[in-house]
């Protein structure tokens, strides 16, 4: 059995579909209020911040995928995120379950250096420090041989369905609502965006590749790095109309943070939009050369078709 912890979010849902398509029909869906993705899924309601419930949620699993997300609330992250991961690690150790940890890039430095699996952690802000604490917690367990685990790390999302990201919010949601698009800080810095279904497919592949464990993997992105200006120009081609946008300067976000809690939570993530964001996925591409990465054009076309429906 393979278990998805935090299964009804943007990564977990597509992961469940991919596991069913290519690996197993014996899938356990775990969340506080789990919902089936496939007809054959088994549901398990659990609060993973409670150790005993985490142990029961993982029990009997060959592989557990940690795809849990949390609202952009710093207090909640600091109080619960690392506790939940600690409980899951302990549960996997008790049951002899392999752990696949889906991670992000918040713990990396927010500057123009190329990001590889060896890039030292240098987080900006409290959420970044929480992600660093979580990654280091698991790496320590892996290094001491306490658990068989693997880290799958992804940059900012864009995608269909439930995908939540700055790009989806400021670009694609505004296209759907026929509003002017917005770009944070600069439109001429290169961006690395991952198509959410690709992130889930790659995570399933790594989780079912025994020799991939004990390592960190950067998940695959379109090799054709684009600026927001180029990305929106491509979207204009796909949608068949000029999509106008405005670049939002940093001081506007700062003013907004005084009145809007979401804008306040966004502050520590803004520096990365002032620099090229270059995410190196060459390790994955060399190990899995047959993996088909969704191009930006293909992704935008899929979003357009979904919006029509």
Tab-separated table of C-alpha atoms in Angstrom:
chain	number	residue	atom	x	y	z
A	1	UNK	CA	0.000	0.000	0.000
A	2	UNK	CA	1.107	3.562	-0.765
A	3	UNK	CA	-0.194	6.379	1.433
A	4	UNK	CA	-0.564	10.064	0.608
A	5	UNK	CA	-0.437	12.375	3.617
A	6	UNK	CA	-2.186	15.622	2.780
A	7	UNK	CA	-3.821	14.015	-0.207
A	8	UNK	CA	-6.490	16.485	-1.275
A	9	UNK	CA	-4.264	19.407	-2.229
A	10	UNK	CA	-2.888	20.334	-5.626
A	11	UNK	CA	0.057	17.899	-5.493
A	12	UNK	CA	-1.639	15.072	-3.576
A	13	UNK	CA	-4.612	14.766	-5.905
A	14	UNK	CA	-2.568	14.415	-9.075
A	15	UNK	CA	-0.145	12.124	-7.231
A	16	UNK	CA	-3.050	9.803	-6.394
A	17	UNK	CA	-4.076	9.719	-10.061
A	18	UNK	CA	-0.512	9.003	-11.195
A	19	UNK	CA	-0.002	6.211	-8.662
A	20	UNK	CA	-3.254	4.599	-9.815
A	21	UNK	CA	-2.325	4.984	-13.503
A	22	UNK	CA	1.137	3.507	-13.312
A	23	UNK	CA	1.988	1.915	-9.969
A	24	UNK	CA	-0.747	0.618	-7.652
A	25	UNK	CA	-4.475	0.590	-6.909
A	26	UNK	CA	-3.798	0.149	-3.189
A	27	UNK	CA	-3.750	3.812	-2.158
A	28	UNK	CA	-4.629	5.326	1.204
A	29	UNK	CA	-5.771	8.957	1.236
A	30	UNK	CA	-5.018	10.752	4.507
A	31	UNK	CA	-6.175	14.200	5.615
A	32	UNK	CA	-8.464	15.679	8.223
A	33	UNK	CA	-11.380	15.325	5.834
A	34	UNK	CA	-10.197	12.896	3.134
A	35	UNK	CA	-11.970	12.605	-0.209
A	36	UNK	CA	-11.442	9.857	-2.773
A	37	UNK	CA	-9.488	10.739	-5.900
A	38	UNK	CA	-9.770	7.248	-7.446
A	39	UNK	CA	-12.685	4.873	-6.875
A	40	UNK	CA	-10.339	2.315	-5.315
A	41	UNK	CA	-8.811	4.687	-2.741
A	42	UNK	CA	-9.066	3.953	0.974
A	43	UNK	CA	-9.856	6.965	3.166
A	44	UNK	CA	-8.260	7.647	6.545
A	45	UNK	CA	-9.116	10.755	8.577
A	46	UNK	CA	-6.246	11.937	10.780
A	47	UNK	CA	-4.795	15.007	12.442
A	48	UNK	CA	-1.085	14.485	11.806
A	49	UNK	CA	-0.129	16.979	14.499
A	50	UNK	CA	-1.162	14.208	16.918
A	51	UNK	CA	1.544	11.539	17.094
A	52	UNK	CA	-0.732	8.543	17.628
A	53	UNK	CA	-2.938	9.509	14.692
A	54	UNK	CA	0.141	9.878	12.472
A	55	UNK	CA	1.297	6.405	13.497
A	56	UNK	CA	-2.084	4.912	12.608
A	57	UNK	CA	-2.227	6.824	9.319
A	58	UNK	CA	1.107	5.372	8.149
A	59	UNK	CA	0.753	1.845	9.577
A	60	UNK	CA	0.934	-0.901	6.939
A	61	UNK	CA	2.248	1.403	4.182
A	62	UNK	CA	5.177	0.506	1.964
A	63	UNK	CA	5.637	4.158	0.946
A	64	UNK	CA	4.226	7.354	2.478
A	65	UNK	CA	4.210	10.638	0.553
A	66	UNK	CA	4.304	13.850	2.594
A	67	UNK	CA	2.476	16.371	0.383
A	68	UNK	CA	0.861	18.309	3.199
A	69	UNK	CA	0.371	22.013	2.638
A	70	UNK	CA	-0.595	24.716	5.093
A	71	UNK	CA	-2.273	28.127	4.717
A	72	UNK	CA	0.174	31.017	4.369
A	73	UNK	CA	0.079	31.699	8.087
A	74	UNK	CA	3.466	32.077	9.734
A	75	UNK	CA	2.214	31.373	13.252
A	76	UNK	CA	0.612	28.117	12.112
A	77	UNK	CA	3.776	27.095	10.262
A	78	UNK	CA	5.952	27.725	13.315
A	79	UNK	CA	3.639	25.885	15.693
A	80	UNK	CA	2.658	22.859	13.625
A	81	UNK	CA	4.632	22.152	10.440
A	82	UNK	CA	7.807	20.720	11.989
A	83	UNK	CA	5.766	18.895	14.645
A	84	UNK	CA	3.750	17.171	11.935
A	85	UNK	CA	6.867	16.109	10.033
A	86	UNK	CA	8.451	14.815	13.265
A	87	UNK	CA	5.346	12.709	13.878
A	88	UNK	CA	5.387	11.365	10.323
A	89	UNK	CA	9.096	10.506	10.493
A	90	UNK	CA	8.535	8.646	13.762
A	91	UNK	CA	5.517	6.847	12.292
A	92	UNK	CA	7.558	5.719	9.260
A	93	UNK	CA	10.390	4.485	11.488
A	94	UNK	CA	7.959	2.496	13.616
A	95	UNK	CA	6.238	0.850	10.640
A	96	UNK	CA	9.312	0.482	8.396
A	97	UNK	CA	7.726	2.733	5.766
A	98	UNK	CA	9.692	4.624	3.127
A	99	UNK	CA	9.083	8.391	3.181
A	100	UNK	CA	8.855	10.646	0.129
A	101	UNK	CA	8.997	14.269	1.265
A	102	UNK	CA	7.631	16.883	-1.136
A	103	UNK	CA	9.553	20.101	-0.481
A	104	UNK	CA	9.754	23.661	-1.790
A	105	UNK	CA	12.566	26.208	-2.232
A	106	UNK	CA	11.811	28.646	0.599
A	107	UNK	CA	15.008	27.671	2.442
A	108	UNK	CA	17.237	28.646	-0.491
A	109	UNK	CA	18.893	32.070	-0.834
A	110	UNK	CA	16.752	34.517	-2.771
A	111	UNK	CA	19.310	35.804	-5.238
A	112	UNK	CA	20.452	35.094	-8.792
A	113	UNK	CA	22.641	32.032	-8.157
A	114	UNK	CA	21.748	28.786	-9.935
A	115	UNK	CA	19.932	26.527	-7.461
A	116	UNK	CA	21.127	22.922	-7.302
A	117	UNK	CA	20.574	20.138	-4.794
A	118	UNK	CA	23.857	21.238	-3.152
A	119	UNK	CA	22.915	24.912	-2.715
A	120	UNK	CA	23.396	25.833	0.974
A	121	UNK	CA	20.299	26.912	2.872
A	122	UNK	CA	20.008	30.659	3.553
A	123	UNK	CA	16.314	31.381	4.133
A	124	UNK	CA	14.740	34.825	4.120
A	125	UNK	CA	11.943	35.092	6.672
A	126	UNK	CA	10.207	32.835	9.156
A	127	UNK	CA	8.490	30.482	6.694
A	128	UNK	CA	11.827	29.860	5.005
A	129	UNK	CA	13.389	29.022	8.347
A	130	UNK	CA	10.588	26.557	9.091
A	131	UNK	CA	11.206	24.814	5.766
A	132	UNK	CA	14.939	24.717	6.527
A	133	UNK	CA	14.238	23.159	9.929
A	134	UNK	CA	12.030	20.503	8.329
A	135	UNK	CA	14.499	19.653	5.559
A	136	UNK	CA	17.418	19.441	7.990
A	137	UNK	CA	15.393	17.278	10.367
A	138	UNK	CA	14.774	14.716	7.638
A	139	UNK	CA	18.307	14.922	6.209
A	140	UNK	CA	19.729	14.142	9.653
A	141	UNK	CA	17.518	11.043	9.935
A	142	UNK	CA	18.554	9.960	6.428
A	143	UNK	CA	22.264	10.447	7.135
A	144	UNK	CA	22.124	8.341	10.303
A	145	UNK	CA	20.227	5.569	8.528
A	146	UNK	CA	17.218	5.957	10.791
A	147	UNK	CA	14.793	6.065	7.864
A	148	UNK	CA	14.697	5.319	4.135
A	149	UNK	CA	13.567	8.601	2.646
A	150	UNK	CA	13.901	10.918	-0.321
A	151	UNK	CA	13.348	14.662	-0.800
A	152	UNK	CA	11.576	15.934	-3.922
A	153	UNK	CA	11.977	19.703	-4.244
A	154	UNK	CA	9.955	21.963	-6.529
A	155	UNK	CA	10.057	25.686	-7.358
A	156	UNK	CA	6.962	27.885	-7.730
A	157	UNK	CA	3.899	26.183	-9.204
A	158	UNK	CA	1.699	27.035	-12.134
A	159	UNK	CA	-0.999	24.717	-13.371
A	160	UNK	CA	-4.594	23.602	-13.694
A	161	UNK	CA	-7.254	22.634	-11.190
A	162	UNK	CA	-6.536	23.449	-7.567
A	163	UNK	CA	-3.107	24.958	-8.245
A	164	UNK	CA	-2.420	27.851	-5.895
A	165	UNK	CA	0.552	30.084	-6.577
A	166	UNK	CA	1.496	33.695	-7.128
A	167	UNK	CA	1.607	33.101	-10.893
A	168	UNK	CA	-1.813	31.454	-10.988
A	169	UNK	CA	-3.298	34.201	-8.825
A	170	UNK	CA	-1.792	37.219	-10.588
A	171	UNK	CA	-1.764	35.886	-14.159
A	172	UNK	CA	-4.245	33.098	-14.895
A	173	UNK	CA	-6.991	34.081	-12.460
A	174	UNK	CA	-6.921	37.589	-13.918
A	175	UNK	CA	-7.076	36.221	-17.468
A	176	UNK	CA	-10.179	34.257	-16.492
A	177	UNK	CA	-11.760	37.335	-14.915
A	178	UNK	CA	-10.724	39.562	-17.845
A	179	UNK	CA	-8.639	41.823	-15.614
A	180	UNK	CA	-5.206	43.355	-16.140
A	181	UNK	CA	-2.486	40.873	-15.206
A	182	UNK	CA	-0.022	41.678	-12.442
A	183	UNK	CA	3.685	40.903	-12.143
A	184	UNK	CA	5.600	41.221	-8.846
A	185	UNK	CA	8.633	43.563	-8.800
A	186	UNK	CA	10.134	42.967	-12.265
A	187	UNK	CA	9.069	41.562	-15.641
A	188	UNK	CA	12.614	40.978	-16.949
A	189	UNK	CA	13.963	38.394	-14.499
A	190	UNK	CA	14.024	34.743	-15.563
A	191	UNK	CA	11.615	32.427	-13.746
A	192	UNK	CA	11.565	28.695	-13.059
A	193	UNK	CA	7.970	27.475	-12.799
A	194	UNK	CA	6.895	23.851	-12.437
A	195	UNK	CA	3.696	22.451	-13.953
A	196	UNK	CA	1.903	20.904	-10.965
A	197	UNK	CA	0.950	17.610	-12.683
A	198	UNK	CA	4.629	17.206	-13.699
A	199	UNK	CA	5.649	17.709	-10.064
A	200	UNK	CA	3.259	14.955	-8.973
A	201	UNK	CA	4.273	12.561	-11.779
A	202	UNK	CA	7.956	13.046	-10.998
A	203	UNK	CA	7.334	12.505	-7.279
A	204	UNK	CA	5.514	9.230	-7.985
A	205	UNK	CA	8.373	8.121	-10.248
A	206	UNK	CA	11.028	8.883	-7.637
A	207	UNK	CA	8.974	7.214	-4.908
A	208	UNK	CA	8.817	4.031	-6.945
A	209	UNK	CA	12.523	4.031	-7.891
A	210	UNK	CA	14.433	2.270	-5.074
A	211	UNK	CA	17.852	3.685	-5.932
A	212	UNK	CA	16.508	7.262	-5.816
A	213	UNK	CA	16.181	7.151	-2.020
A	214	UNK	CA	18.688	8.703	0.352
A	215	UNK	CA	19.002	11.791	-1.852
A	216	UNK	CA	17.491	15.169	-2.692
A	217	UNK	CA	16.042	15.646	-6.181
A	218	UNK	CA	15.087	18.832	-7.983
A	219	UNK	CA	11.909	18.086	-9.925
A	220	UNK	CA	11.817	18.890	-13.659
A	221	UNK	CA	10.840	22.243	-15.174
A	222	UNK	CA	10.668	23.530	-18.737
A	223	UNK	CA	14.282	24.108	-19.825
A	224	UNK	CA	13.167	27.215	-21.711
A	225	UNK	CA	13.479	29.779	-18.906
A	226	UNK	CA	11.259	32.799	-19.530
A	227	UNK	CA	10.811	36.208	-17.979
A	228	UNK	CA	7.272	37.202	-16.980
A	229	UNK	CA	7.272	39.518	-20.008
A	230	UNK	CA	8.038	36.556	-22.284
A	231	UNK	CA	5.665	34.241	-20.392
A	232	UNK	CA	2.760	36.664	-20.799
A	233	UNK	CA	3.657	37.216	-24.469
A	234	UNK	CA	3.447	33.438	-24.945
A	235	UNK	CA	0.109	33.378	-23.115
A	236	UNK	CA	-1.113	36.152	-25.433
A	237	UNK	CA	-0.294	33.929	-28.422
A	238	UNK	CA	-2.153	30.977	-26.893
A	239	UNK	CA	-5.218	33.037	-25.928
A	240	UNK	CA	-5.210	34.869	-29.255
A	241	UNK	CA	-5.348	38.350	-27.725
A	242	UNK	CA	-2.983	40.850	-26.159
A	243	UNK	CA	-2.829	40.300	-22.416
A	244	UNK	CA	-1.919	43.567	-20.724
A	245	UNK	CA	-0.131	43.591	-17.408
A	246	UNK	CA	1.261	45.931	-14.783
A	247	UNK	CA	4.460	45.494	-12.781
A	248	UNK	CA	3.727	45.971	-9.080
A	249	UNK	CA	6.639	47.630	-7.253
A	250	UNK	CA	7.780	46.555	-3.801
A	251	UNK	CA	6.387	49.610	-1.988
A	252	UNK	CA	2.854	48.741	-3.145
A	253	UNK	CA	3.168	45.297	-1.556
A	254	UNK	CA	4.474	46.931	1.625
A	255	UNK	CA	1.527	49.312	1.797
A	256	UNK	CA	-0.875	46.456	1.066
A	257	UNK	CA	0.651	44.403	3.880
A	258	UNK	CA	-0.589	46.975	6.387
A	259	UNK	CA	-4.204	46.310	5.419
A	260	UNK	CA	-4.179	42.769	4.025
A	261	UNK	CA	-2.995	39.675	5.891
A	262	UNK	CA	-2.250	37.729	2.694
A	263	UNK	CA	-0.043	40.566	1.426
A	264	UNK	CA	1.737	40.578	4.782
A	265	UNK	CA	2.458	36.844	4.522
A	266	UNK	CA	3.806	37.364	1.000
A	267	UNK	CA	6.539	39.823	2.038
A	268	UNK	CA	9.321	37.313	2.696
A	269	UNK	CA	8.805	35.648	-0.706
A	270	UNK	CA	9.117	38.859	-2.731
A	271	UNK	CA	12.935	39.109	-2.952
A	272	UNK	CA	13.088	36.117	-5.312
A	273	UNK	CA	11.155	38.141	-7.932
A	274	UNK	CA	13.886	40.746	-8.034
A	275	UNK	CA	16.448	38.249	-9.350
A	276	UNK	CA	16.698	35.525	-11.961
A	277	UNK	CA	15.301	32.323	-10.466
A	278	UNK	CA	17.304	29.500	-12.045
A	279	UNK	CA	16.335	26.031	-10.824
A	280	UNK	CA	18.712	23.291	-11.985
A	281	UNK	CA	16.949	19.958	-12.651
A	282	UNK	CA	19.841	18.311	-14.541
A	283	UNK	CA	20.246	15.520	-11.989
A	284	UNK	CA	16.657	14.379	-12.548
A	285	UNK	CA	16.935	14.674	-16.330
A	286	UNK	CA	20.082	12.546	-16.408
A	287	UNK	CA	18.545	9.816	-14.232
A	288	UNK	CA	15.112	9.850	-15.903
A	289	UNK	CA	15.762	10.858	-19.538
A	290	UNK	CA	12.405	9.509	-20.777
A	291	UNK	CA	10.319	11.749	-18.504
A	292	UNK	CA	8.276	14.122	-20.683
A	293	UNK	CA	8.244	17.635	-19.241
A	294	UNK	CA	5.239	19.814	-20.059
A	295	UNK	CA	6.370	22.915	-21.970
A	296	UNK	CA	5.078	26.348	-20.988
A	297	UNK	CA	3.042	26.486	-24.200
A	298	UNK	CA	1.443	23.113	-23.498
A	299	UNK	CA	0.700	24.122	-19.916
A	300	UNK	CA	-0.879	27.445	-20.893
A	301	UNK	CA	-2.958	25.692	-23.554
A	302	UNK	CA	-4.288	23.243	-20.932
A	303	UNK	CA	-5.186	26.087	-18.562
A	304	UNK	CA	-6.999	27.870	-21.388
A	305	UNK	CA	-9.023	24.773	-22.218
A	306	UNK	CA	-9.910	24.237	-18.555
A	307	UNK	CA	-11.060	27.848	-18.240
A	308	UNK	CA	-13.376	27.360	-21.225
A	309	UNK	CA	-15.147	24.556	-19.364
